[in-house]
Coordinates of C-alpha atoms and ligand atoms in Angstrom, one line a residue:
M90 CA 40.7 96.9 205.0
N91 CA 40.5 100.7 205.2
K92 CA 42.9 102.2 202.1
L93 CA 41.3 103.4 198.1
I94 CA 42.1 100.6 195.4
Y95 CA 42.0 102.7 193.1
L96 CA 40.5 100.7 190.3
D97 CA 38.4 103.8 188.3
N98 CA 41.8 103.5 186.0
A99 CA 39.5 104.8 182.7
S100 CA 38.1 107.6 184.5
S101 CA 41.2 109.1 185.4
T102 CA 45.1 108.1 185.7
P103 CA 47.3 108.3 188.4
C104 CA 49.8 111.2 187.1
D105 CA 53.1 108.6 186.5
Q106 CA 56.3 109.7 188.4
R107 CA 58.9 110.3 185.5
I108 CA 56.4 112.7 183.7
I109 CA 55.7 114.4 186.7
K110 CA 59.4 115.0 186.6
G111 CA 59.4 115.9 182.9
I112 CA 56.5 118.8 183.6
L113 CA 58.0 120.4 186.9
L114 CA 60.2 122.2 185.0
F115 CA 57.9 124.1 183.3
F116 CA 55.8 125.1 185.9
S117 CA 58.9 126.9 187.9
K118 CA 62.1 127.4 185.6
N119 CA 60.5 127.8 182.3
Y120 CA 57.4 129.4 182.2
A121 CA 57.6 131.7 179.4
N122 CA 55.1 131.2 176.1
P123 CA 55.8 129.5 173.9
S124 CA 54.5 131.2 171.2
N125 CA 57.0 134.3 172.4
I126 CA 59.8 133.2 170.8
T127 CA 61.7 136.5 171.4
N128 CA 64.1 135.4 173.7
T129 CA 65.6 132.4 175.0
L130 CA 62.8 130.8 178.1
G131 CA 60.0 131.0 175.4
I132 CA 62.8 128.9 172.7
D133 CA 63.1 126.8 175.1
A134 CA 59.5 126.2 175.6
N135 CA 57.9 126.6 172.1
T136 CA 60.6 123.5 171.6
A137 CA 60.0 121.7 174.1
I138 CA 55.8 121.8 172.5
S139 CA 57.1 120.3 169.3
L140 CA 58.9 117.9 171.3
A141 CA 56.2 117.0 172.6
R142 CA 54.5 116.7 168.7
N143 CA 56.9 115.0 167.6
K144 CA 56.3 111.6 170.3
V145 CA 52.6 112.6 170.1
A146 CA 52.6 112.0 166.5
K147 CA 55.4 109.0 166.3
L148 CA 53.7 107.2 168.5
F149 CA 50.6 107.5 166.1
N150 CA 52.6 107.5 162.8
C151 CA 51.8 110.2 161.7
L152 CA 53.2 113.5 160.3
P153 CA 53.4 116.1 164.0
Q154 CA 51.5 118.7 162.2
N155 CA 48.5 117.2 162.2
I156 CA 49.1 116.7 165.6
I157 CA 47.0 120.2 167.1
W158 CA 46.9 120.4 171.0
T159 CA 43.8 120.7 173.0
S160 CA 42.1 120.6 176.7
G161 CA 40.8 116.8 176.1
A162 CA 39.0 114.7 174.2
T163 CA 35.7 117.2 174.9
E164 CA 37.2 120.0 173.2
S165 CA 38.5 117.7 170.2
N166 CA 35.3 116.4 170.0
N167 CA 33.7 119.5 169.5
I168 CA 36.0 121.4 167.1
A169 CA 35.9 117.8 164.7
L170 CA 32.4 117.7 164.5
Q171 CA 31.5 121.2 164.5
G172 CA 34.8 122.1 162.7
V173 CA 33.7 119.6 159.9
F174 CA 30.6 120.4 160.1
K175 CA 31.2 124.1 159.5
K176 CA 33.8 123.5 156.4
Y177 CA 31.5 121.1 154.9
K178 CA 28.3 122.7 155.4
K179 CA 30.2 125.8 154.2
L180 CA 31.1 124.1 150.7
N181 CA 28.3 122.2 150.4
Q182 CA 24.7 124.0 150.3
K183 CA 22.3 121.4 150.9
S184 CA 18.7 120.8 152.5
K185 CA 19.7 118.0 154.6
Y186 CA 23.1 116.6 155.8
H187 CA 23.1 113.5 157.6
I188 CA 25.8 111.8 160.0
I189 CA 26.3 108.8 161.3
T190 CA 27.2 107.3 164.8
S191 CA 26.1 104.9 167.5
S192 CA 23.5 106.1 170.1
I193 CA 26.4 104.4 172.9
E194 CA 29.7 106.8 172.4
H195 CA 30.4 108.8 174.9
K196 CA 28.1 112.2 175.9
S197 CA 30.5 114.6 174.4
V198 CA 30.2 113.5 171.1
L199 CA 26.3 112.4 171.5
E200 CA 25.4 115.8 172.6
T201 CA 27.6 117.8 170.6
L202 CA 25.8 115.9 167.4
K203 CA 22.5 116.4 168.8
S204 CA 23.6 121.1 169.0
L205 CA 23.8 120.6 165.2
Q206 CA 21.1 122.4 163.5
D207 CA 19.9 121.3 159.9
V208 CA 21.7 117.4 160.3
D209 CA 20.1 113.9 160.2
I210 CA 21.5 112.0 162.5
S211 CA 21.1 108.0 162.5
F212 CA 22.5 106.5 165.9
I213 CA 22.8 102.8 165.9
K214 CA 21.9 101.0 168.2
P215 CA 24.6 98.1 169.1
D216 CA 25.0 94.4 169.2
S217 CA 23.8 93.1 173.0
D218 CA 28.2 93.3 173.0
G219 CA 28.2 97.3 172.6
I220 CA 29.7 96.9 169.0
T221 CA 28.5 98.4 165.9
H222 CA 28.0 95.8 163.0
L223 CA 29.2 97.1 159.6
K224 CA 26.0 96.2 157.7
D225 CA 24.2 98.2 160.0
I226 CA 26.2 101.5 159.6
E227 CA 27.1 100.6 155.9
N228 CA 22.5 100.5 155.4
C229 CA 22.0 103.8 157.4
I230 CA 24.2 105.4 154.4
N231 CA 22.2 107.8 152.0
E232 CA 23.3 110.4 149.3
N233 CA 23.8 113.1 152.7
T234 CA 26.0 111.7 154.8
F235 CA 29.2 113.1 155.0
L236 CA 30.4 112.0 158.5
I237 CA 31.1 109.1 159.8
S238 CA 31.5 109.3 164.0
I239 CA 32.2 105.8 164.8
M240 CA 34.4 105.5 169.2
M241 CA 37.6 103.2 169.0
A242 CA 37.0 101.6 172.2
N243 CA 33.9 102.2 175.1
N244 CA 35.1 104.3 177.8
E245 CA 32.7 101.7 179.7
L246 CA 32.8 98.1 178.3
G247 CA 35.7 98.2 177.4
V248 CA 34.5 96.3 173.8
L249 CA 36.4 97.2 170.6
N250 CA 35.1 98.3 167.3
D251 CA 36.8 97.5 163.8
I252 CA 37.7 100.4 163.4
E253 CA 39.6 99.6 160.7
V254 CA 36.9 98.2 158.3
I255 CA 34.6 101.4 159.4
G256 CA 38.0 103.2 157.8
K257 CA 37.6 101.3 154.7
I258 CA 34.0 102.1 153.8
C259 CA 34.5 105.8 155.0
Q260 CA 37.1 105.6 152.2
K261 CA 34.9 103.6 149.9
R262 CA 32.3 106.2 149.9
N263 CA 33.8 108.9 150.6
I264 CA 32.5 109.8 153.6
L265 CA 35.0 111.9 156.7
F266 CA 35.3 109.3 159.2
H267 CA 35.8 110.3 163.2
S268 CA 37.1 107.8 165.5
D269 CA 37.2 108.9 169.6
A270 CA 40.1 106.6 170.8
T271 CA 40.6 108.2 174.3
Q272 CA 39.8 104.5 175.7
A273 CA 41.6 102.8 173.2
I274 CA 45.4 104.9 173.7
G275 CA 47.8 103.2 174.9
K276 CA 45.7 99.9 175.3
L277 CA 46.7 98.2 171.6
P278 CA 48.8 100.1 168.9
I279 CA 47.2 102.6 166.5
D280 CA 49.0 103.5 163.2
L281 CA 47.6 106.4 161.4
N282 CA 49.6 105.5 158.8
K283 CA 47.2 102.2 158.1
L284 CA 44.0 103.5 159.2
N285 CA 42.4 105.4 157.4
I286 CA 40.7 108.1 159.8
D287 CA 40.6 111.6 159.8
L288 CA 39.6 112.9 162.3
L289 CA 40.7 110.9 166.2
S290 CA 40.2 112.9 169.4
F291 CA 41.6 111.8 172.8
S292 CA 42.7 113.0 176.4
G293 CA 46.2 113.2 178.0
H294 CA 44.5 112.1 181.5
K295 CA 43.7 108.5 181.2
I296 CA 47.4 107.6 179.8
Y297 CA 49.6 108.5 183.1
A298 CA 49.7 112.2 182.4
P299 CA 47.8 115.4 184.2
K300 CA 44.4 116.6 183.4
G301 CA 43.2 119.3 181.1
V302 CA 44.9 118.5 177.9
G303 CA 44.4 116.1 175.1
A304 CA 44.8 116.2 171.2
L305 CA 42.6 115.8 168.3
Y306 CA 44.6 114.2 164.8
I307 CA 43.6 116.4 161.9
K308 CA 44.6 114.3 158.4
D309 CA 43.5 116.9 155.9
P310 CA 42.8 120.0 157.6
S311 CA 41.6 121.8 154.7
I312 CA 37.9 119.4 156.2
I313 CA 38.1 121.9 158.8
S314 CA 36.6 125.3 160.4
P315 CA 37.7 126.5 163.3
L316 CA 35.4 127.5 166.2
Y317 CA 37.4 129.3 167.9
Y318 CA 38.9 132.9 167.2
G319 CA 42.7 134.7 169.0
G320 CA 46.0 134.6 168.3
G321 CA 46.6 131.4 165.9
Q322 CA 48.7 129.0 167.8
E323 CA 48.1 125.7 166.7
W324 CA 47.4 126.9 163.2
G325 CA 44.2 128.7 164.6
Y326 CA 42.5 125.7 164.7
R327 CA 42.3 126.1 169.0
P328 CA 44.0 129.6 169.6
G329 CA 45.2 130.5 173.9
T330 CA 48.0 130.2 175.1
L331 CA 49.4 126.1 174.6
N332 CA 49.4 124.5 178.2
V333 CA 53.6 124.3 178.7
P334 CA 53.4 121.2 181.7
G335 CA 50.6 119.3 180.0
I336 CA 51.7 118.7 175.9
V337 CA 55.6 118.0 177.5
G338 CA 54.0 116.1 180.1
L339 CA 51.1 113.8 177.0
G340 CA 54.7 113.3 175.4
I341 CA 56.0 111.8 178.2
A342 CA 52.9 110.0 177.3
C343 CA 53.3 108.3 174.2
E344 CA 56.7 108.4 174.5
I345 CA 56.3 105.8 177.8
F346 CA 53.7 103.3 175.8
Q347 CA 56.5 103.5 172.5
S348 CA 58.5 101.6 174.8
D349 CA 56.0 99.7 177.7
Q350 CA 53.2 99.1 175.6
N351 CA 53.4 95.3 174.8
T352 CA 54.3 94.0 178.2
E353 CA 52.2 96.9 179.8
S354 CA 48.4 95.2 178.5
L355 CA 50.4 91.8 179.4
K356 CA 50.3 92.7 182.9
I357 CA 47.1 94.2 182.9
R358 CA 44.8 91.6 181.2
N359 CA 46.9 89.1 183.6
L360 CA 45.4 90.9 186.4
R361 CA 42.4 91.5 184.6
D362 CA 41.9 88.2 184.2
I363 CA 42.3 87.1 187.7
F364 CA 39.6 90.1 188.8
E365 CA 37.1 88.0 186.2
S366 CA 38.1 84.9 187.5
E367 CA 37.9 86.2 191.6
I368 CA 34.9 87.5 191.3
V369 CA 32.3 84.9 189.5
K370 CA 33.2 83.0 192.4
L371 CA 31.9 85.0 194.7
N372 CA 28.1 84.8 193.9
K373 CA 26.6 82.3 191.0
N374 CA 24.2 85.3 189.8
I375 CA 27.2 87.9 188.9
I376 CA 27.8 88.7 185.6
I377 CA 31.2 90.2 183.5
N378 CA 29.3 91.6 180.5
R379 CA 30.7 91.7 177.3
V380 CA 33.3 88.6 178.7
K381 CA 33.7 87.7 175.0
A382 CA 33.8 90.8 172.7
Q383 CA 37.1 91.4 171.6
R384 CA 38.3 94.6 174.5
V385 CA 40.9 96.5 176.0
S386 CA 43.3 95.1 178.1
N387 CA 42.3 97.3 181.6
I388 CA 38.2 97.4 181.7
S389 CA 36.0 94.8 183.9
N390 CA 32.0 96.0 183.7
V391 CA 30.4 93.5 186.1
S392 CA 26.7 93.5 186.9
F393 CA 25.3 92.7 190.5
P394 CA 22.5 90.0 192.2
I395 CA 19.7 92.9 192.6
K396 CA 18.8 93.7 195.9
K397 CA 16.2 95.9 197.2
G398 CA 16.2 97.9 194.6
I399 CA 19.2 99.6 196.5
S400 CA 22.9 100.6 194.2
I401 CA 25.9 98.5 195.0
I402 CA 28.0 101.6 194.1
N403 CA 26.6 103.1 197.0
N404 CA 28.2 100.2 199.4
I405 CA 31.3 99.6 197.7
N406 CA 32.8 102.8 199.2
L407 CA 36.6 101.6 199.9
I408 CA 37.4 101.1 196.2
A409 CA 37.2 103.8 193.5
C410 CA 35.1 102.8 190.2
S411 CA 32.3 104.0 187.8
S412 CA 28.7 102.9 188.1
G413 CA 28.4 104.0 184.7
S414 CA 31.3 107.0 182.8
A415 CA 32.4 109.4 185.6
C416 CA 29.4 112.2 184.0
D417 CA 27.0 110.0 184.0
T418 CA 27.6 109.5 187.8
L419 CA 27.8 113.0 189.1
D420 CA 24.0 112.8 186.7
H421 CA 23.1 110.3 189.1
I422 CA 21.0 109.0 185.9
P423 CA 21.6 105.5 184.5
S424 CA 24.6 104.7 181.4
H425 CA 22.6 104.9 178.7
V426 CA 25.4 102.8 177.4
L427 CA 24.2 100.2 179.5
T428 CA 20.6 100.6 178.8
E429 CA 21.5 100.5 174.9
I430 CA 22.8 96.9 175.3
G431 CA 19.7 96.0 176.6
K432 CA 20.0 95.8 180.5
S433 CA 16.8 97.4 182.9
I434 CA 17.7 100.4 184.3
L435 CA 18.0 98.1 188.3
E436 CA 20.9 96.1 186.0
A437 CA 22.5 99.6 184.6
K438 CA 22.1 100.9 188.1
N439 CA 24.0 97.2 190.1
T440 CA 26.6 97.5 186.9
I441 CA 30.7 98.3 187.8
R442 CA 32.9 99.6 185.9
F443 CA 36.2 98.5 187.6
S444 CA 39.0 99.6 185.1
L445 CA 43.2 98.3 185.7
G446 CA 46.6 99.9 185.1
R447 CA 49.7 100.4 185.2
F448 CA 49.8 100.7 189.1
T449 CA 48.1 98.5 190.0
K450 CA 48.8 95.4 191.8
I451 CA 48.1 91.1 192.0
E452 CA 47.0 92.5 195.9
D453 CA 45.3 95.3 195.1
I454 CA 43.2 93.0 192.8
K455 CA 43.1 90.1 195.9
N456 CA 41.9 93.1 198.5
A457 CA 39.5 94.0 196.3
I458 CA 37.8 90.6 195.5
E459 CA 38.2 90.2 200.2
Y460 CA 36.2 93.6 200.4
I461 CA 33.7 93.1 197.7
K462 CA 33.3 89.3 199.4
E463 CA 32.2 90.5 202.8
I464 CA 30.5 93.7 200.5
L465 CA 28.0 90.4 198.6
K466 CA 27.2 89.5 202.9
I467 CA 25.5 92.7 203.8
Y468 CA 24.3 94.1 200.9
Ligands
PMP504 N1 35.3 110.2 175.1 C1 35.8 108.7 175.6 C2 35.3 107.4 175.6 C3 35.7 108.8 177.2 O1 35.9 108.0 178.2 C4 36.3 110.3 177.4 C5 36.1 110.6 179.4 N2 35.6 109.8 179.6 C6 35.8 111.6 177.3 C7 35.9 111.1 175.7 C8 36.3 112.9 177.7 O2 37.2 113.5 178.0 P1 37.3 114.0 178.6 O3 36.6 114.5 180.6 O4 39.6 114.0 179.3 O5 37.7 115.9 177.6

């Protein structure tokens, strides 16, 4: 076997051909700035942006004007968390402010929160499944708590938090609720009309749209102050010339999910189940992490037996997969998610996230298992 098997869809997905087809026009024939509607090209680009916004809003059952375009979930998380704090601080002069989050959020949430001044932050440790418990959240709330940020699905384990109930707690206690839905979008239905979520972040490249585009849902724009200043695009919350091809692509990605959602998730889940049932047969010390917890259909987090302190990821060259999140891999540090749920550094270094996607085939799964079997013989 010498062809790379792509099992890293939670890091990034290939762009869907239907999306590529739909966006090419905006690189070539229609290159106009959508903010300039004094010419027909600009009007067409502007219309394409509105259509894309409608498609995203339809998937989430929210109003199009509640969606703002960003460069991805990192920026969405920053605009949401910093923007809410900036506004809240302006309206409420206090000596202390308090935010609740979990210790296994993505770094774009954790580091953004850590950068805020004059804020106490409770980083709730999840249980060993990676779930943040409602009781722990409730116990942390105090009179200064104004914001809770809990991710919908964890990017390494795929486990799901009870966002519906967390939303209810926030509503009851008059606390704003932000959720990072980057790994949940396209994997499960998200009805923003039913969930009490004030701010929701996601990226396009996890759902077959191009990289460098994402969005932030803001239920009530009066809760945030802008972080950037410029030309006033996106109602002033994210000024700058819009990434028309990316945005059109994100719109098409949401439209595809709207029609395919259930069948696609089921297909991916079946392949994931085959992968997991086969991989544990290779060695009795292989563990599938959080197998019983509620999780998204595409992620399989596998711990391999520890040998000589070597990290197995360095030997698996013909499967694209991740050890920790892509950002942690760059830093060569063990995943904070795995250490927080109780894995040792060595265990974390020998744990791999395999993530399937729309284009994963049964042959990929069979070949991956054969390849891992060979690696385990020499490793
Ligand atoms: N949140 C989560 C849960 C993620 O998985 C990621 C991507 N790894 C991000 C935020 C950041 O997304 P992006 O790099 O597209 O900004």
